[in-house]
Coordinates of C-alpha atoms in Angstrom, one line a residue:
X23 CA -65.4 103.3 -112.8
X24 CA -62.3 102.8 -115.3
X25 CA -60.2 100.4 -113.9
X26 CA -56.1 101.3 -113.7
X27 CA -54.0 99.2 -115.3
X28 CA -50.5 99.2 -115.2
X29 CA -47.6 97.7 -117.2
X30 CA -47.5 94.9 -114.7
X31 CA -51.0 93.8 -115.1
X32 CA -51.0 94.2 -118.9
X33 CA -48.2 92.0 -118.7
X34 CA -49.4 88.7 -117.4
X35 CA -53.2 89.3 -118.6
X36 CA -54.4 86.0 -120.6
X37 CA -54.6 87.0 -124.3
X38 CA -57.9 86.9 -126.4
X39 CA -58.1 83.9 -128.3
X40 CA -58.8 85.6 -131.3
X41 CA -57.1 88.5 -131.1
X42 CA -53.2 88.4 -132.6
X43 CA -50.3 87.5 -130.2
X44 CA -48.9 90.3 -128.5
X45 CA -44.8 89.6 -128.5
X46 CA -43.0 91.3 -125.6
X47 CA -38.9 92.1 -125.7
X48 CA -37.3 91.0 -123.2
X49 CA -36.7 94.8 -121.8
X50 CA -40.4 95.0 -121.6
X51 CA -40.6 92.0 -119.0
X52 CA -38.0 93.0 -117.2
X53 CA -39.5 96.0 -117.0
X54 CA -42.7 95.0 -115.6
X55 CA -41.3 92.3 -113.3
X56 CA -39.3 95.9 -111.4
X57 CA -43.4 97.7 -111.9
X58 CA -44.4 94.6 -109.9
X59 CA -41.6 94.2 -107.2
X60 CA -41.3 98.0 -106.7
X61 CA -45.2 98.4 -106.3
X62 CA -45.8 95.1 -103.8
X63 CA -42.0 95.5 -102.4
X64 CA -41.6 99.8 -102.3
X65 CA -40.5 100.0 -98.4
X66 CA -39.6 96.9 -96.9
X67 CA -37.8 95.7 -93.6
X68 CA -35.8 92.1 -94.3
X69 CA -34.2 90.2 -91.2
X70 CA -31.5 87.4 -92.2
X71 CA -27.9 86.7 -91.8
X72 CA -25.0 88.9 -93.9
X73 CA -22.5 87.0 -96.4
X74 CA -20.5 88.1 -99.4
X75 CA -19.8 91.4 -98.7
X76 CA -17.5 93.0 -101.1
X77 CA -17.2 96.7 -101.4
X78 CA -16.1 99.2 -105.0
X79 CA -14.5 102.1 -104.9
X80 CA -17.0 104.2 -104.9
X81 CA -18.4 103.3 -101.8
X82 CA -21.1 101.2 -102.9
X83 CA -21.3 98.0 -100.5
X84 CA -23.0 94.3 -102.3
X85 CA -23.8 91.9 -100.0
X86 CA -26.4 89.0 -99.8
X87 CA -29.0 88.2 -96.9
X88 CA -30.0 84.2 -96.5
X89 CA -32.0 82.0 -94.0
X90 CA -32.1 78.4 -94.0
X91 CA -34.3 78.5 -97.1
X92 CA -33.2 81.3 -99.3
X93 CA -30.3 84.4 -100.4
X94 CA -31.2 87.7 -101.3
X95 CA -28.8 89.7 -103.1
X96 CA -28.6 93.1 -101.9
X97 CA -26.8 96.8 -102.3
X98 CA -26.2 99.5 -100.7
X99 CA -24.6 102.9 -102.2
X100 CA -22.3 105.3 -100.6
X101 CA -24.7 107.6 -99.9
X102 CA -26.6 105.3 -97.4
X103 CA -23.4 103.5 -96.5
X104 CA -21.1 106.9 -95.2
X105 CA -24.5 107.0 -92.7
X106 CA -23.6 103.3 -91.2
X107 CA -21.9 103.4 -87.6
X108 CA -20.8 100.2 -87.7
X109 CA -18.9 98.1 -90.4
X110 CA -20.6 95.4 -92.3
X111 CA -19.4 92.1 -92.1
X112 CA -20.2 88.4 -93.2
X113 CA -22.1 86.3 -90.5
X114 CA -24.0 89.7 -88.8
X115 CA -27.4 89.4 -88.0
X116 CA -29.0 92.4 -89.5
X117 CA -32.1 93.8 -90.5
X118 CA -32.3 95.8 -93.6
X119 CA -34.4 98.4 -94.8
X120 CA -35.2 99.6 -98.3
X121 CA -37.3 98.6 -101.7
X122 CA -37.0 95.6 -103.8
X123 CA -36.3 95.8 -107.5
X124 CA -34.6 94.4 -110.6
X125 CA -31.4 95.8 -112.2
X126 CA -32.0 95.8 -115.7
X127 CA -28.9 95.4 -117.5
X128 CA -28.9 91.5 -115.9
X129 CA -32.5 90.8 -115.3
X130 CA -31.6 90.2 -111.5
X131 CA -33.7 91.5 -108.5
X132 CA -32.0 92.6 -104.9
X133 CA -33.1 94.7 -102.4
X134 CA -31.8 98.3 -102.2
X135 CA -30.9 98.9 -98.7
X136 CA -30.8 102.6 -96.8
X137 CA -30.6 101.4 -93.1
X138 CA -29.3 98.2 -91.5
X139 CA -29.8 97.6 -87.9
X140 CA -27.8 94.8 -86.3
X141 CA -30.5 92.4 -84.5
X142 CA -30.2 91.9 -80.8
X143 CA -27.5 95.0 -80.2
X144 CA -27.8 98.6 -81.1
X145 CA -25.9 100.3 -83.6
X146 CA -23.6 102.7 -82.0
X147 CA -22.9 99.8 -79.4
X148 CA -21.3 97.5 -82.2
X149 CA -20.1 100.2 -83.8
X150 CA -17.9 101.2 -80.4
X151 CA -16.8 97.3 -79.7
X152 CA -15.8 97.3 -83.1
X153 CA -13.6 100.1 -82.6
X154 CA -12.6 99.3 -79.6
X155 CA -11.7 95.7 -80.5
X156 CA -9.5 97.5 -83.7
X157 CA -7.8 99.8 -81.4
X158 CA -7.0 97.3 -78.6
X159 CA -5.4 95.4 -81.6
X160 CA -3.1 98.1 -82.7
X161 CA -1.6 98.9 -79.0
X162 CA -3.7 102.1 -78.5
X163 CA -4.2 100.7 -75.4
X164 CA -1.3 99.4 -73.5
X165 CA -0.5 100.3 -70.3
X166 CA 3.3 101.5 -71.8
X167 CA 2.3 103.9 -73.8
X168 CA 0.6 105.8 -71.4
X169 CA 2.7 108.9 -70.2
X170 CA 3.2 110.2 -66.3
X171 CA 0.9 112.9 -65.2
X172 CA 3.3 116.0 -64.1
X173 CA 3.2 117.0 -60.6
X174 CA 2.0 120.2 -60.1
X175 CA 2.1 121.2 -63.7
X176 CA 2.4 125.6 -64.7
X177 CA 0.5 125.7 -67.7
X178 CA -2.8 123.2 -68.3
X179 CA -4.3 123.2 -71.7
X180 CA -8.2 121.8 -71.7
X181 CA -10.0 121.2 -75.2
X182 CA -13.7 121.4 -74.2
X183 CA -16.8 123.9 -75.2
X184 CA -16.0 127.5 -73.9
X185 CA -19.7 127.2 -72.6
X186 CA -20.3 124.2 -71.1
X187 CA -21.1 123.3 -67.7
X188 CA -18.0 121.5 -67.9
X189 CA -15.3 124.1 -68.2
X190 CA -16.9 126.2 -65.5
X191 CA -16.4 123.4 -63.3
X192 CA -12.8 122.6 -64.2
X193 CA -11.9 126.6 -63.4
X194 CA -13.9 126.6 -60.2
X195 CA -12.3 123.6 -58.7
X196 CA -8.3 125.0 -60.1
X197 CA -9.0 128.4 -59.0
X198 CA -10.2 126.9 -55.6
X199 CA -7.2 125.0 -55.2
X200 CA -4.1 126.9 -56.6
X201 CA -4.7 130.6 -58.6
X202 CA -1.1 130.9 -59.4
X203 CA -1.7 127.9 -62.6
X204 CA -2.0 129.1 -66.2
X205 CA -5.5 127.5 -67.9
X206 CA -5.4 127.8 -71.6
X207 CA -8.9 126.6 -73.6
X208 CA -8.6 125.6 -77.0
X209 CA -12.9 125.8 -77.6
X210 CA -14.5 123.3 -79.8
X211 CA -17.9 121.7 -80.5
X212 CA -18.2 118.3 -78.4
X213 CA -21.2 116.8 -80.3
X214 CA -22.8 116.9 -83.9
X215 CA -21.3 117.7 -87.2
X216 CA -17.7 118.5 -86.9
X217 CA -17.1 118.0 -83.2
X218 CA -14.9 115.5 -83.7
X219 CA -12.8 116.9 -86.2
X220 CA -12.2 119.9 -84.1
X221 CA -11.5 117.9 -80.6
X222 CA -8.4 115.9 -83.0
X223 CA -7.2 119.5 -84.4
X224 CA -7.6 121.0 -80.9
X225 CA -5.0 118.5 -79.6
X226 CA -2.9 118.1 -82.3
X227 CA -2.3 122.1 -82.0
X228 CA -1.5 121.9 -78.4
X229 CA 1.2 119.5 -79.2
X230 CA 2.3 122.2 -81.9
X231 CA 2.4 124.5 -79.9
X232 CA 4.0 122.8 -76.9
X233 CA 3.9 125.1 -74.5
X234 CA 1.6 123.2 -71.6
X235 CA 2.5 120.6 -69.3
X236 CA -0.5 118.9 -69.4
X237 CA -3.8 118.4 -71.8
X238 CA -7.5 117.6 -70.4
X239 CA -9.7 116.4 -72.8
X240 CA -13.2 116.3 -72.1
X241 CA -17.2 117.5 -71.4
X242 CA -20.0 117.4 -69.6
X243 CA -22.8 114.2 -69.5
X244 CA -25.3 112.9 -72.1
X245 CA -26.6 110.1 -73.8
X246 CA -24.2 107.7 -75.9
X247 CA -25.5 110.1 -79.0
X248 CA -24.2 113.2 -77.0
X249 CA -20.9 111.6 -76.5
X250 CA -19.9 110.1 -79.3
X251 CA -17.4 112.5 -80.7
X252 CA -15.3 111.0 -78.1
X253 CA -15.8 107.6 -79.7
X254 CA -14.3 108.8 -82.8
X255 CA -11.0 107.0 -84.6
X256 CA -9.6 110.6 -85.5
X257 CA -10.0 111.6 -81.4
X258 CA -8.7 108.2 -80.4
X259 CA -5.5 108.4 -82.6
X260 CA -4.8 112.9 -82.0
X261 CA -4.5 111.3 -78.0
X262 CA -2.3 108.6 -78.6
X263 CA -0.3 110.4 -80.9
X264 CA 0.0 113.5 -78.1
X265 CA 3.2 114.1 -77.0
X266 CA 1.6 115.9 -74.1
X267 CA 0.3 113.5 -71.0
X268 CA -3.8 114.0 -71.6
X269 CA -6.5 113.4 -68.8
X270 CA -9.5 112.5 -70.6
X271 CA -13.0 113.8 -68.9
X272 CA -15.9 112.8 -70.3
X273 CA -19.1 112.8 -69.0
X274 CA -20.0 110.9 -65.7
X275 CA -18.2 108.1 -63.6
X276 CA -20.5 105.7 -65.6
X277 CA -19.9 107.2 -68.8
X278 CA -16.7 105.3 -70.4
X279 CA -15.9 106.3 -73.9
X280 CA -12.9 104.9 -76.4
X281 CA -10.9 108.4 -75.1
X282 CA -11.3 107.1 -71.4
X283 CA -9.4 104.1 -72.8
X284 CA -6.3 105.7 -75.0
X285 CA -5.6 108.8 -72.6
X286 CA -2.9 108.6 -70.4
X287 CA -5.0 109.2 -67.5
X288 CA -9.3 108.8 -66.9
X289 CA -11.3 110.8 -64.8
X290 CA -15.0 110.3 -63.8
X291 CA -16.0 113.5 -64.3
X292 CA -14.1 116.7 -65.4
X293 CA -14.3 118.1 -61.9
X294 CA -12.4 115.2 -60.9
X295 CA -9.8 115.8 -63.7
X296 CA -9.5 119.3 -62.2
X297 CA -8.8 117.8 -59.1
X298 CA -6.5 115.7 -60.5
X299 CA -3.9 117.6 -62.0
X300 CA -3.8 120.4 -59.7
X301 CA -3.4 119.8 -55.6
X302 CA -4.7 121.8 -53.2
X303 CA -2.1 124.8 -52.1
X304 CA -2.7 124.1 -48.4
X305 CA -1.7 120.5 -49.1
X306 CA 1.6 121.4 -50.7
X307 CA 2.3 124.0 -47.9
X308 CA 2.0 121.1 -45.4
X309 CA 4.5 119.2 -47.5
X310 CA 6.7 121.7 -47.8
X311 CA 6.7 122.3 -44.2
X312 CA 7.1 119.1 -42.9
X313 CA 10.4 118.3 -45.3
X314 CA 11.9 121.7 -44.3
X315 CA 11.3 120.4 -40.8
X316 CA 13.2 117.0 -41.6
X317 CA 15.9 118.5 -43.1
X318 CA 16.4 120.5 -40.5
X319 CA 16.5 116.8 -37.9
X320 CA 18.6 115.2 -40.4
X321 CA 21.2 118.7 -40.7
X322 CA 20.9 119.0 -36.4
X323 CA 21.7 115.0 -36.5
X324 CA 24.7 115.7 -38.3
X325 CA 26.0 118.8 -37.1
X326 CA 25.7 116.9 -33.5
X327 CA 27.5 113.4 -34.7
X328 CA 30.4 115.6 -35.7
X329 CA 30.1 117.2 -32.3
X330 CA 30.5 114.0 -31.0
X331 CA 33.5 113.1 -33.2
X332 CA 35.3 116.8 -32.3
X333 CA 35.1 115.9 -28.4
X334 CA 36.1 112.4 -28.8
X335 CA 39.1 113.8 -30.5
X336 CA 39.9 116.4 -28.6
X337 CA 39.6 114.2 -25.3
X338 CA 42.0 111.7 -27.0
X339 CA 44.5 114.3 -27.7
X340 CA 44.6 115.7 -24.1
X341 CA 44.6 112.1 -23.1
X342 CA 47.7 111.9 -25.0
X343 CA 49.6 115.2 -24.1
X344 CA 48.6 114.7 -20.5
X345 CA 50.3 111.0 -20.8
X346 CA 53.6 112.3 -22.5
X347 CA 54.0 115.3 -19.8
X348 CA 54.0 112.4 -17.1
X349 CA 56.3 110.2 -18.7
X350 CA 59.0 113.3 -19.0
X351 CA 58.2 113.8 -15.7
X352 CA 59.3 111.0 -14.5
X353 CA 62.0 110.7 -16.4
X354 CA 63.2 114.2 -15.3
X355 CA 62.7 112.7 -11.5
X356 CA 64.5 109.8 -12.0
X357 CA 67.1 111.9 -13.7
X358 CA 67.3 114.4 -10.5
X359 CA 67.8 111.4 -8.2
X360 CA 70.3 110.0 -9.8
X361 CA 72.4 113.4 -9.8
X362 CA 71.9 113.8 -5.9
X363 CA 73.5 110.0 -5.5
X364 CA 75.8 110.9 -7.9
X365 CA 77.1 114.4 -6.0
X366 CA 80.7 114.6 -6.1
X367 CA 81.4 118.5 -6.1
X368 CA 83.9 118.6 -8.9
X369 CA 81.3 116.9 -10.9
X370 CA 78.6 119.2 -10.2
X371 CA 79.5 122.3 -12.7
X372 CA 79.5 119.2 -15.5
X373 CA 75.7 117.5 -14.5
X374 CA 74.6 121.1 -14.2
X375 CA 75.2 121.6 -17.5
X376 CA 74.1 118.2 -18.7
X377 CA 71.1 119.0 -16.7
X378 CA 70.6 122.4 -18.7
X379 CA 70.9 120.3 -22.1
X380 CA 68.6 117.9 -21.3
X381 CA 66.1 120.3 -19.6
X382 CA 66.6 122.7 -23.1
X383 CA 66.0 119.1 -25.2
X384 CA 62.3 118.6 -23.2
X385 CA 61.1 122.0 -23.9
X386 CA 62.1 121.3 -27.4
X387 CA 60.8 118.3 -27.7
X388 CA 57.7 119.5 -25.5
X389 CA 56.9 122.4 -28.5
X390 CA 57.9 120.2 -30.9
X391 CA 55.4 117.2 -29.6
X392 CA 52.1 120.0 -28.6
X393 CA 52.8 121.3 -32.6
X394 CA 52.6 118.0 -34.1
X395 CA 49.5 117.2 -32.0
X396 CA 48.1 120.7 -32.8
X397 CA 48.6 120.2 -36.5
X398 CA 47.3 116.6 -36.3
X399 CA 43.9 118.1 -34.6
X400 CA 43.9 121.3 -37.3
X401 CA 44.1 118.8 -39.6
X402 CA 40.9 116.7 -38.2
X403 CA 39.0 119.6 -37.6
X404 CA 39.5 120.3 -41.6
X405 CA 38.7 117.0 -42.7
X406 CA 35.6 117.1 -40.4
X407 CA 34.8 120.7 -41.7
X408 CA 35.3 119.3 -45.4
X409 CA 32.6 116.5 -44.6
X410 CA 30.0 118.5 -43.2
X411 CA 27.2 118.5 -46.6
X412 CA 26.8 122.1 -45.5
X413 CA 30.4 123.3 -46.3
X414 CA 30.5 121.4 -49.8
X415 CA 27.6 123.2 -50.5
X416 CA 29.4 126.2 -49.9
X417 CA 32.4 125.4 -52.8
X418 CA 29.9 125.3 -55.6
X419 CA 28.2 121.8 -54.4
X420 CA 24.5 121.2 -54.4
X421 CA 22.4 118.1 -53.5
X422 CA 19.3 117.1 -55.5
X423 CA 16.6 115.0 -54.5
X424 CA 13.9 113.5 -56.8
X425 CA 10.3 114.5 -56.4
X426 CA 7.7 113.4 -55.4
X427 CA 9.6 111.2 -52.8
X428 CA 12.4 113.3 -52.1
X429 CA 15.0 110.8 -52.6
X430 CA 18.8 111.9 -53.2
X431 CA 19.8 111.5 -56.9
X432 CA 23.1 110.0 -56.9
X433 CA 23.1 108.5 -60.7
X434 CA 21.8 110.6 -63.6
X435 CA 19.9 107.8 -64.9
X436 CA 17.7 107.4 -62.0
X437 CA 15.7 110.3 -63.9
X438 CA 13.9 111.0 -67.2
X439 CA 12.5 113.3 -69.2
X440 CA 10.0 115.5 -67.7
X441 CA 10.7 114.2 -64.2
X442 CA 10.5 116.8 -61.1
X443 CA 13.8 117.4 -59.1
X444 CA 14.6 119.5 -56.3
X445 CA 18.5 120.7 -55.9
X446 CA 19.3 122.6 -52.6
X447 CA 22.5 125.2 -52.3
X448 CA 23.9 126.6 -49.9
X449 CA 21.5 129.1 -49.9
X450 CA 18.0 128.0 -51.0
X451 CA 16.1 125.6 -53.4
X452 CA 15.5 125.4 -57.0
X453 CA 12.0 123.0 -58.0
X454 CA 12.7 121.8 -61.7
X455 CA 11.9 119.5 -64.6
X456 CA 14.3 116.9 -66.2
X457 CA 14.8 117.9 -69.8
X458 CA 17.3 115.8 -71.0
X459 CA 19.5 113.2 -69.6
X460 CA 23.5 113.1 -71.2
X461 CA 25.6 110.5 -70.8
X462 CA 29.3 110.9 -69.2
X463 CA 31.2 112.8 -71.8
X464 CA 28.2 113.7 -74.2

């Protein structure tokens, strides 16, 4: 049997002595030195400790492996590098894959890497601290950033698959609880190829558009693999950059994803986000009820305080009319007995007359005192009118209250945008939003 014999053993075979020398270039040993490492070293794993990594733009990554004995100098090109999940950086222990070889032009061998597995964590978990320890770093996280939920929102926009278990949920539980809500799906993939791409356009075109009050962002449960789109930079960034409150839903309670984290709002599960936004109608019409029922104790309270005040008046006035009758009674006695000792006949004709006067004077003076004091009680009657909240609303006035807690807005800056208010008229209510707030004089 012939033997095979490559350049590698021709190589370092021990010459005949008496044959001639056989002279090699220095391309020929290098090239049989890569024969030999590509033949003995062709698919190799490597385990050591990453330092010097610089990267070309071109995406090929050099980097070196070492131990406490040795370095290997190593690269990786972009078309093994674009396939990483997590970044590559100096004191990682890794674990590389990939053939062992010499580059020519400088005689030097490295190992060409395809795969590198961090060693003692997996790849999309470092991949996803790494992230989320970039984002925190940036503010994508902070707890000011994050935007109210609207109450009882019209129009709901969800970015999910059109057939996933996970939208069929979401409209069971909104049809369940309030059918009068407008749903609008913008469909995308949630995992593989793409799916992330399409979840960041989906929202960023709901913000174009701008016609929803609120965006759920979200799907169904699966491994980390399944949900990874959601652990995507470009998904991260469309939610903080939404000008639209989002609720992100993804997977299960124990599921927590870099969306859970940016969105103004997490729900376990998407059903839960469902239940979120929207309610139940029976619970509003208890609500509603019970603060038409208050504001009918608090309008009865006041219409019977001014009751009150109307009868106190009033007794006070007859009080005092009832006071000044006696006191011209008395004088009008005292005048009569005076007359009768006074009773001379010749000066009769003169007190008669005197008497006539001063009787005409009182009944003057009797109209003219019972109009003051029934002008003085017109008037308090109109002031009281004026102050009853139910007659101002009758000149044009109306009375707002902030919502949820149905507190009275008495300075325009109590509110902001996109805040619920309720103004009542003098005949009926108007629920609306805050879409501005203008200074005095603006």
């Amino acid at each position: 049997m012939k033997e095979n014999r490559g350049i590698g053993q021709d190589l370092f075979s021990q010459p005949d002595e008496k044959s001639p020398r056989h002279i090699l270039s220095v391309s020929e040993i290098t090239q049989g030195i890569k024969f030999t490492l590509e033949s003995t070293f062709s698919e190799v794993w490597v385990e050591g400790e990453i330092s010097g990594v610089s990267k070309i733009s071109t995406g090929t990554v050099f980097f070196s492996l070492k131990d406490d004995k040795s370095i290997l100098k190593c690269v990786i090109f972009y078309s093994f590098s674009r396939a990483l999940k997590a970044e590559i950086k100096d004191g990682m222990k890794v674990i590389c894959f990939g053939r062992v070889s010499v580059y020519e032009k400088d005689g030097k061998y490295q190992l060409y890497v395809e795969k590198i597995e961090p060693k003692g964590i997996g790849s999309l978990q470092l991949a996803l601290e790494q992230l989320k320890e970039k984002l925190e770093k940036e503010g994508l996280f902070a707890l000011e950033h994050k935007k109210p939920i609207p109450y009882l929102p019209a129009r709901i926009g969800v970015v999910t698959s059109a057939t996933g278990a996970a939208i069929r949920d979401m409209l069971k539980v909104l049809d369940e609880r309030f059918r009068d809500v407008h749903i609008i799906i913008n469909p995308v993939r949630v995992q593989g190829e793409g799916a992330k791409e399409e979840i960041a356009s989906a929202i960023t075109e709901f913000n174009t558009w701008g016609n929803i009050d609120v965006m759920i962002v979200g799907r169904g449960g699966g491994s980390i693999e399944d949900l990874w789109a959601f652990n995507e930079e470009i998904v991260a960034r469309a939610i903080y950059q939404s000008a639209i409150p989002v609720i992100s839903a993804v997977g299960h309670e124990r599921d927590w994803t870099i969306a859970d984290l940016v969105a103004d709002k997490r729900a376990a599960t998407p059903s839960v986000a469902a239940e979120m936004v929207i309610p139940k109608k029976e619970d509003l019409q208890e609500q509603l009820e019970g603060l038409v029922k208050q504001l009918k104790r608090s309008l009865s309270d006041i219409s019977l305080g001014f009751q009150e005040d109307l009868d106190s008046l009033a007794h006070r006035l007859r009080l005092a009319s009832d006071h000044a009758l006696e006191l011209n009674a008395q004088h009008l006695e005292s005048t009569i007995k005076k007359l009768a000792l006074l009773n001379p006949v010749i000066l009769i004709p003169q007190y008669k007359t005197k008497v006539l006067d001063l009787a005409k004077q009182m009944s003057v003076g009797m109209k003219h005192l019972f109009a003051l004091k029934e002008s003085g009680f017109t008037k308090a009657i109109e002031k009281l009118a004026n102050l009853n909240p139910l007659n101002i609303l009758s000149r044009g006035y109306s009375v707002t209250f902030k919502l949820p807690e149905l507190s009275v807005v008495k300075d325009a800056f109590a509110l902001k945008k996109h805040d619920a208010i309720k103004t009542r008229f003098q005949r009926g209510t108007v629920i609306s939003r805050v879409e501005e707030v203008e200074r005095d004089g603006a």
